[in-house]
């Protein structure tokens, strides 16, 4: 068992696949839609084995939190119960911390206030603080691209058929459109 930000994780001996990670990231995006901040949720299984989840909501908080000295986004990605910041419940922020903790690598992109912000994580730890990398070009929202940690998940990666079925169920349950490619 390894210590990750705010929790202990892995390995899963029952052969569990990382679909729960996608569900957590999608759950955050669905909450953005249900709160009226987003209109779409997209999930892409990338050729390199990573997964990208995108929503066009208002994005995770990019401002530096004075009590921590880091961005709200970093707190959400690395600490359980760090929220709620702009979210209605701290448990909604926990889902992203869990995704990060179970990832070998994760790239966070936030489009907010006309700027594109980016932050990378390795094994749940930030490689550098959240930084502005360019103009948002009219975009807004949050994009996570993550790779499940093979030392925790011993399977062959994401099971496309199971993930597709799970996303369809979530879409029907919450009456939200989820675009899936992979």
PDB file of N, CA and C in Angstrom, residues 2-5 7 9-10 12 18-22 24-25 49-53 77-78 95-108 119-127 144-153 158:
ATOM      1  N   UNK A   2       0.572   2.174  -0.865  1.00  0.00           N
ATOM      2  CA  UNK A   2       1.323   3.430  -0.931  1.00  0.00           C
ATOM      3  C   UNK A   2       0.451   4.565  -0.432  1.00  0.00           C
ATOM      4  N   UNK A   3       1.078   5.531   0.175  1.00  0.00           N
ATOM      5  CA  UNK A   3       0.347   6.722   0.595  1.00  0.00           C
ATOM      6  C   UNK A   3       0.241   7.644  -0.609  1.00  0.00           C
ATOM      7  N   UNK A   4      -0.955   8.112  -0.852  1.00  0.00           N
ATOM      8  CA  UNK A   4      -1.223   9.101  -1.879  1.00  0.00           C
ATOM      9  C   UNK A   4      -1.828  10.303  -1.180  1.00  0.00           C
ATOM     10  N   UNK A   5      -2.015  11.399  -1.882  1.00  0.00           N
ATOM     11  CA  UNK A   5      -2.526  12.611  -1.241  1.00  0.00           C
ATOM     12  C   UNK A   5      -3.787  12.343  -0.417  1.00  0.00           C
ATOM     13  N   UNK A   7      -4.766   9.917   1.403  1.00  0.00           N
ATOM     14  CA  UNK A   7      -5.378   8.597   1.508  1.00  0.00           C
ATOM     15  C   UNK A   7      -4.342   7.510   1.263  1.00  0.00           C
ATOM     16  N   UNK A   9      -3.954   3.885  -0.886  1.00  0.00           N
ATOM     17  CA  UNK A   9      -4.616   3.216  -2.005  1.00  0.00           C
ATOM     18  C   UNK A   9      -3.851   1.970  -2.413  1.00  0.00           C
ATOM     19  N   UNK A  10      -4.543   1.055  -3.104  1.00  0.00           N
ATOM     20  CA  UNK A  10      -4.068  -0.070  -3.867  1.00  0.00           C
ATOM     21  C   UNK A  10      -3.317  -1.120  -3.090  1.00  0.00           C
ATOM     22  N   UNK A  12      -5.534  -3.366  -6.032  1.00  0.00           N
ATOM     23  CA  UNK A  12      -6.812  -4.059  -6.034  1.00  0.00           C
ATOM     24  C   UNK A  12      -6.566  -5.492  -6.479  1.00  0.00           C
ATOM     25  N   UNK A  18     -10.067   0.304 -14.043  1.00  0.00           N
ATOM     26  CA  UNK A  18     -10.125   1.702 -13.613  1.00  0.00           C
ATOM     27  C   UNK A  18     -11.384   2.464 -14.039  1.00  0.00           C
ATOM     28  N   UNK A  19     -12.458   1.762 -14.339  1.00  0.00           N
ATOM     29  CA  UNK A  19     -13.680   2.457 -14.756  1.00  0.00           C
ATOM     30  C   UNK A  19     -14.186   3.397 -13.668  1.00  0.00           C
ATOM     31  N   UNK A  20     -13.983   3.032 -12.410  1.00  0.00           N
ATOM     32  CA  UNK A  20     -14.403   3.901 -11.314  1.00  0.00           C
ATOM     33  C   UNK A  20     -13.738   5.267 -11.369  1.00  0.00           C
ATOM     34  N   UNK A  21     -12.510   5.315 -11.864  1.00  0.00           N
ATOM     35  CA  UNK A  21     -11.824   6.600 -12.020  1.00  0.00           C
ATOM     36  C   UNK A  21     -12.583   7.483 -13.007  1.00  0.00           C
ATOM     37  N   UNK A  22     -12.979   6.872 -14.130  1.00  0.00           N
ATOM     38  CA  UNK A  22     -13.727   7.621 -15.140  1.00  0.00           C
ATOM     39  C   UNK A  22     -15.057   8.077 -14.557  1.00  0.00           C
ATOM     40  N   UNK A  24     -15.745   8.773 -11.486  1.00  0.00           N
ATOM     41  CA  UNK A  24     -15.521   9.905 -10.582  1.00  0.00           C
ATOM     42  C   UNK A  24     -15.339  11.204 -11.354  1.00  0.00           C
ATOM     43  N   UNK A  25     -14.528  11.169 -12.401  1.00  0.00           N
ATOM     44  CA  UNK A  25     -14.316  12.374 -13.202  1.00  0.00           C
ATOM     45  C   UNK A  25     -15.603  12.797 -13.901  1.00  0.00           C
ATOM     46  N   UNK A  49      -3.648   4.825 -24.016  1.00  0.00           N
ATOM     47  CA  UNK A  49      -4.176   4.156 -22.831  1.00  0.00           C
ATOM     48  C   UNK A  49      -4.707   5.103 -21.772  1.00  0.00           C
ATOM     49  N   UNK A  50      -4.566   6.393 -21.997  1.00  0.00           N
ATOM     50  CA  UNK A  50      -5.100   7.376 -21.048  1.00  0.00           C
ATOM     51  C   UNK A  50      -6.566   7.653 -21.364  1.00  0.00           C
ATOM     52  N   UNK A  51      -7.201   8.374 -20.479  1.00  0.00           N
ATOM     53  CA  UNK A  51      -8.596   8.773 -20.648  1.00  0.00           C
ATOM     54  C   UNK A  51      -8.694  10.279 -20.451  1.00  0.00           C
ATOM     55  N   UNK A  52      -9.510  10.927 -21.261  1.00  0.00           N
ATOM     56  CA  UNK A  52      -9.764  12.355 -21.121  1.00  0.00           C
ATOM     57  C   UNK A  52     -11.240  12.569 -20.824  1.00  0.00           C
ATOM     58  N   UNK A  53     -11.520  13.352 -19.790  1.00  0.00           N
ATOM     59  CA  UNK A  53     -12.887  13.739 -19.438  1.00  0.00           C
ATOM     60  C   UNK A  53     -12.935  15.259 -19.464  1.00  0.00           C
ATOM     61  N   UNK A  77      -7.390  18.631  -6.163  1.00  0.00           N
ATOM     62  CA  UNK A  77      -6.759  17.476  -6.787  1.00  0.00           C
ATOM     63  C   UNK A  77      -5.885  16.672  -5.826  1.00  0.00           C
ATOM     64  N   UNK A  78      -5.506  17.251  -4.701  1.00  0.00           N
ATOM     65  CA  UNK A  78      -4.543  16.552  -3.834  1.00  0.00           C
ATOM     66  C   UNK A  78      -5.017  16.291  -2.413  1.00  0.00           C
ATOM     67  N   UNK A  95     -13.992  13.336  -5.509  1.00  0.00           N
ATOM     68  CA  UNK A  95     -13.925  12.458  -6.669  1.00  0.00           C
ATOM     69  C   UNK A  95     -12.698  12.753  -7.521  1.00  0.00           C
ATOM     70  N   UNK A  96     -12.313  14.001  -7.665  1.00  0.00           N
ATOM     71  CA  UNK A  96     -11.153  14.345  -8.482  1.00  0.00           C
ATOM     72  C   UNK A  96      -9.853  14.019  -7.766  1.00  0.00           C
ATOM     73  N   UNK A  97      -9.824  14.163  -6.462  1.00  0.00           N
ATOM     74  CA  UNK A  97      -8.659  13.771  -5.674  1.00  0.00           C
ATOM     75  C   UNK A  97      -8.413  12.272  -5.821  1.00  0.00           C
ATOM     76  N   UNK A  98      -9.470  11.503  -5.828  1.00  0.00           N
ATOM     77  CA  UNK A  98      -9.355  10.050  -5.969  1.00  0.00           C
ATOM     78  C   UNK A  98      -8.824   9.689  -7.349  1.00  0.00           C
ATOM     79  N   UNK A  99      -9.330  10.344  -8.390  1.00  0.00           N
ATOM     80  CA  UNK A  99      -8.817  10.101  -9.742  1.00  0.00           C
ATOM     81  C   UNK A  99      -7.324  10.377  -9.774  1.00  0.00           C
ATOM     82  N   UNK A 100      -6.902  11.497  -9.220  1.00  0.00           N
ATOM     83  CA  UNK A 100      -5.493  11.856  -9.207  1.00  0.00           C
ATOM     84  C   UNK A 100      -4.671  10.831  -8.425  1.00  0.00           C
ATOM     85  N   UNK A 101      -5.166  10.406  -7.276  1.00  0.00           N
ATOM     86  CA  UNK A 101      -4.432   9.460  -6.430  1.00  0.00           C
ATOM     87  C   UNK A 101      -4.227   8.115  -7.116  1.00  0.00           C
ATOM     88  N   UNK A 102      -5.144   7.730  -7.979  1.00  0.00           N
ATOM     89  CA  UNK A 102      -5.064   6.433  -8.652  1.00  0.00           C
ATOM     90  C   UNK A 102      -4.397   6.511 -10.026  1.00  0.00           C
ATOM     91  N   UNK A 103      -3.894   7.679 -10.390  1.00  0.00           N
ATOM     92  CA  UNK A 103      -3.278   7.886 -11.700  1.00  0.00           C
ATOM     93  C   UNK A 103      -1.758   7.872 -11.608  1.00  0.00           C
ATOM     94  N   UNK A 104      -1.127   7.278 -12.621  1.00  0.00           N
ATOM     95  CA  UNK A 104       0.330   7.395 -12.706  1.00  0.00           C
ATOM     96  C   UNK A 104       0.691   8.792 -13.198  1.00  0.00           C
ATOM     97  N   UNK A 105      -0.151   9.353 -14.057  1.00  0.00           N
ATOM     98  CA  UNK A 105       0.030  10.735 -14.503  1.00  0.00           C
ATOM     99  C   UNK A 105      -1.340  11.340 -14.778  1.00  0.00           C
ATOM    100  N   UNK A 106      -1.437  12.631 -14.565  1.00  0.00           N
ATOM    101  CA  UNK A 106      -2.686  13.357 -14.805  1.00  0.00           C
ATOM    102  C   UNK A 106      -2.333  14.770 -15.229  1.00  0.00           C
ATOM    103  N   UNK A 107      -2.997  15.223 -16.286  1.00  0.00           N
ATOM    104  CA  UNK A 107      -2.871  16.611 -16.722  1.00  0.00           C
ATOM    105  C   UNK A 107      -4.219  17.280 -16.552  1.00  0.00           C
ATOM    106  N   UNK A 108      -4.217  18.389 -15.852  1.00  0.00           N
ATOM    107  CA  UNK A 108      -5.414  19.186 -15.594  1.00  0.00           C
ATOM    108  C   UNK A 108      -5.330  20.454 -16.432  1.00  0.00           C
ATOM    109  N   UNK A 119      -1.849  22.158 -15.157  1.00  0.00           N
ATOM    110  CA  UNK A 119      -1.078  21.590 -14.060  1.00  0.00           C
ATOM    111  C   UNK A 119      -0.921  20.104 -14.330  1.00  0.00           C
ATOM    112  N   UNK A 120       0.265  19.581 -14.055  1.00  0.00           N
ATOM    113  CA  UNK A 120       0.529  18.150 -14.237  1.00  0.00           C
ATOM    114  C   UNK A 120       0.850  17.511 -12.880  1.00  0.00           C
ATOM    115  N   UNK A 121       0.417  16.244 -12.779  1.00  0.00           N
ATOM    116  CA  UNK A 121       0.646  15.463 -11.570  1.00  0.00           C
ATOM    117  C   UNK A 121       1.303  14.136 -11.951  1.00  0.00           C
ATOM    118  N   UNK A 122       2.155  13.646 -11.106  1.00  0.00           N
ATOM    119  CA  UNK A 122       2.776  12.329 -11.266  1.00  0.00           C
ATOM    120  C   UNK A 122       2.564  11.581  -9.965  1.00  0.00           C
ATOM    121  N   UNK A 123       1.925  10.404 -10.039  1.00  0.00           N
ATOM    122  CA  UNK A 123       1.616   9.599  -8.857  1.00  0.00           C
ATOM    123  C   UNK A 123       0.921  10.420  -7.772  1.00  0.00           C
ATOM    124  N   UNK A 124       0.016  11.294  -8.205  1.00  0.00           N
ATOM    125  CA  UNK A 124      -0.801  12.078  -7.281  1.00  0.00           C
ATOM    126  C   UNK A 124      -0.169  13.353  -6.768  1.00  0.00           C
ATOM    127  N   UNK A 125       1.092  13.581  -7.081  1.00  0.00           N
ATOM    128  CA  UNK A 125       1.803  14.765  -6.584  1.00  0.00           C
ATOM    129  C   UNK A 125       1.984  15.788  -7.705  1.00  0.00           C
ATOM    130  N   UNK A 126       1.816  17.078  -7.407  1.00  0.00           N
ATOM    131  CA  UNK A 126       1.997  18.109  -8.444  1.00  0.00           C
ATOM    132  C   UNK A 126       3.451  18.184  -8.889  1.00  0.00           C
ATOM    133  N   UNK A 127       3.635  18.320 -10.198  1.00  0.00           N
ATOM    134  CA  UNK A 127       4.979  18.534 -10.731  1.00  0.00           C
ATOM    135  C   UNK A 127       5.374  19.997 -10.648  1.00  0.00           C
ATOM    136  N   UNK A 144      -9.543  16.756 -17.781  1.00  0.00           N
ATOM    137  CA  UNK A 144      -8.604  15.873 -17.098  1.00  0.00           C
ATOM    138  C   UNK A 144      -8.164  14.800 -18.083  1.00  0.00           C
ATOM    139  N   UNK A 145      -6.868  14.590 -18.209  1.00  0.00           N
ATOM    140  CA  UNK A 145      -6.351  13.459 -18.966  1.00  0.00           C
ATOM    141  C   UNK A 145      -5.489  12.663 -18.003  1.00  0.00           C
ATOM    142  N   UNK A 146      -5.860  11.407 -17.797  1.00  0.00           N
ATOM    143  CA  UNK A 146      -5.179  10.603 -16.780  1.00  0.00           C
ATOM    144  C   UNK A 146      -4.923   9.192 -17.276  1.00  0.00           C
ATOM    145  N   UNK A 147      -3.881   8.611 -16.699  1.00  0.00           N
ATOM    146  CA  UNK A 147      -3.508   7.229 -16.973  1.00  0.00           C
ATOM    147  C   UNK A 147      -3.602   6.466 -15.663  1.00  0.00           C
ATOM    148  N   UNK A 148      -4.362   5.387 -15.669  1.00  0.00           N
ATOM    149  CA  UNK A 148      -4.506   4.571 -14.467  1.00  0.00           C
ATOM    150  C   UNK A 148      -3.159   3.964 -14.100  1.00  0.00           C
ATOM    151  N   UNK A 149      -2.849   3.971 -12.824  1.00  0.00           N
ATOM    152  CA  UNK A 149      -1.583   3.449 -12.329  1.00  0.00           C
ATOM    153  C   UNK A 149      -1.587   1.918 -12.417  1.00  0.00           C
ATOM    154  N   UNK A 150      -0.706   1.372 -13.268  1.00  0.00           N
ATOM    155  CA  UNK A 150      -0.644  -0.073 -13.480  1.00  0.00           C
ATOM    156  C   UNK A 150      -0.197  -0.826 -12.234  1.00  0.00           C
ATOM    157  N   UNK A 151       0.438  -0.156 -11.280  1.00  0.00           N
ATOM    158  CA  UNK A 151       0.828  -0.842 -10.042  1.00  0.00           C
ATOM    159  C   UNK A 151      -0.361  -1.003  -9.097  1.00  0.00           C
ATOM    160  N   UNK A 152      -1.453  -0.305  -9.381  1.00  0.00           N
ATOM    161  CA  UNK A 152      -2.672  -0.422  -8.581  1.00  0.00           C
ATOM    162  C   UNK A 152      -3.698  -1.273  -9.322  1.00  0.00           C
ATOM    163  N   UNK A 153      -3.913  -0.963 -10.595  1.00  0.00           N
ATOM    164  CA  UNK A 153      -4.851  -1.709 -11.436  1.00  0.00           C
ATOM    165  C   UNK A 153      -4.044  -2.677 -12.284  1.00  0.00           C
ATOM    166  N   UNK A 158      -8.675   0.214 -19.576  1.00  0.00           N
ATOM    167  CA  UNK A 158     -10.108   0.477 -19.586  1.00  0.00           C
ATOM    168  C   UNK A 158     -10.842  -0.539 -20.453  1.00  0.00           C
TER     169      UNK A 158
END
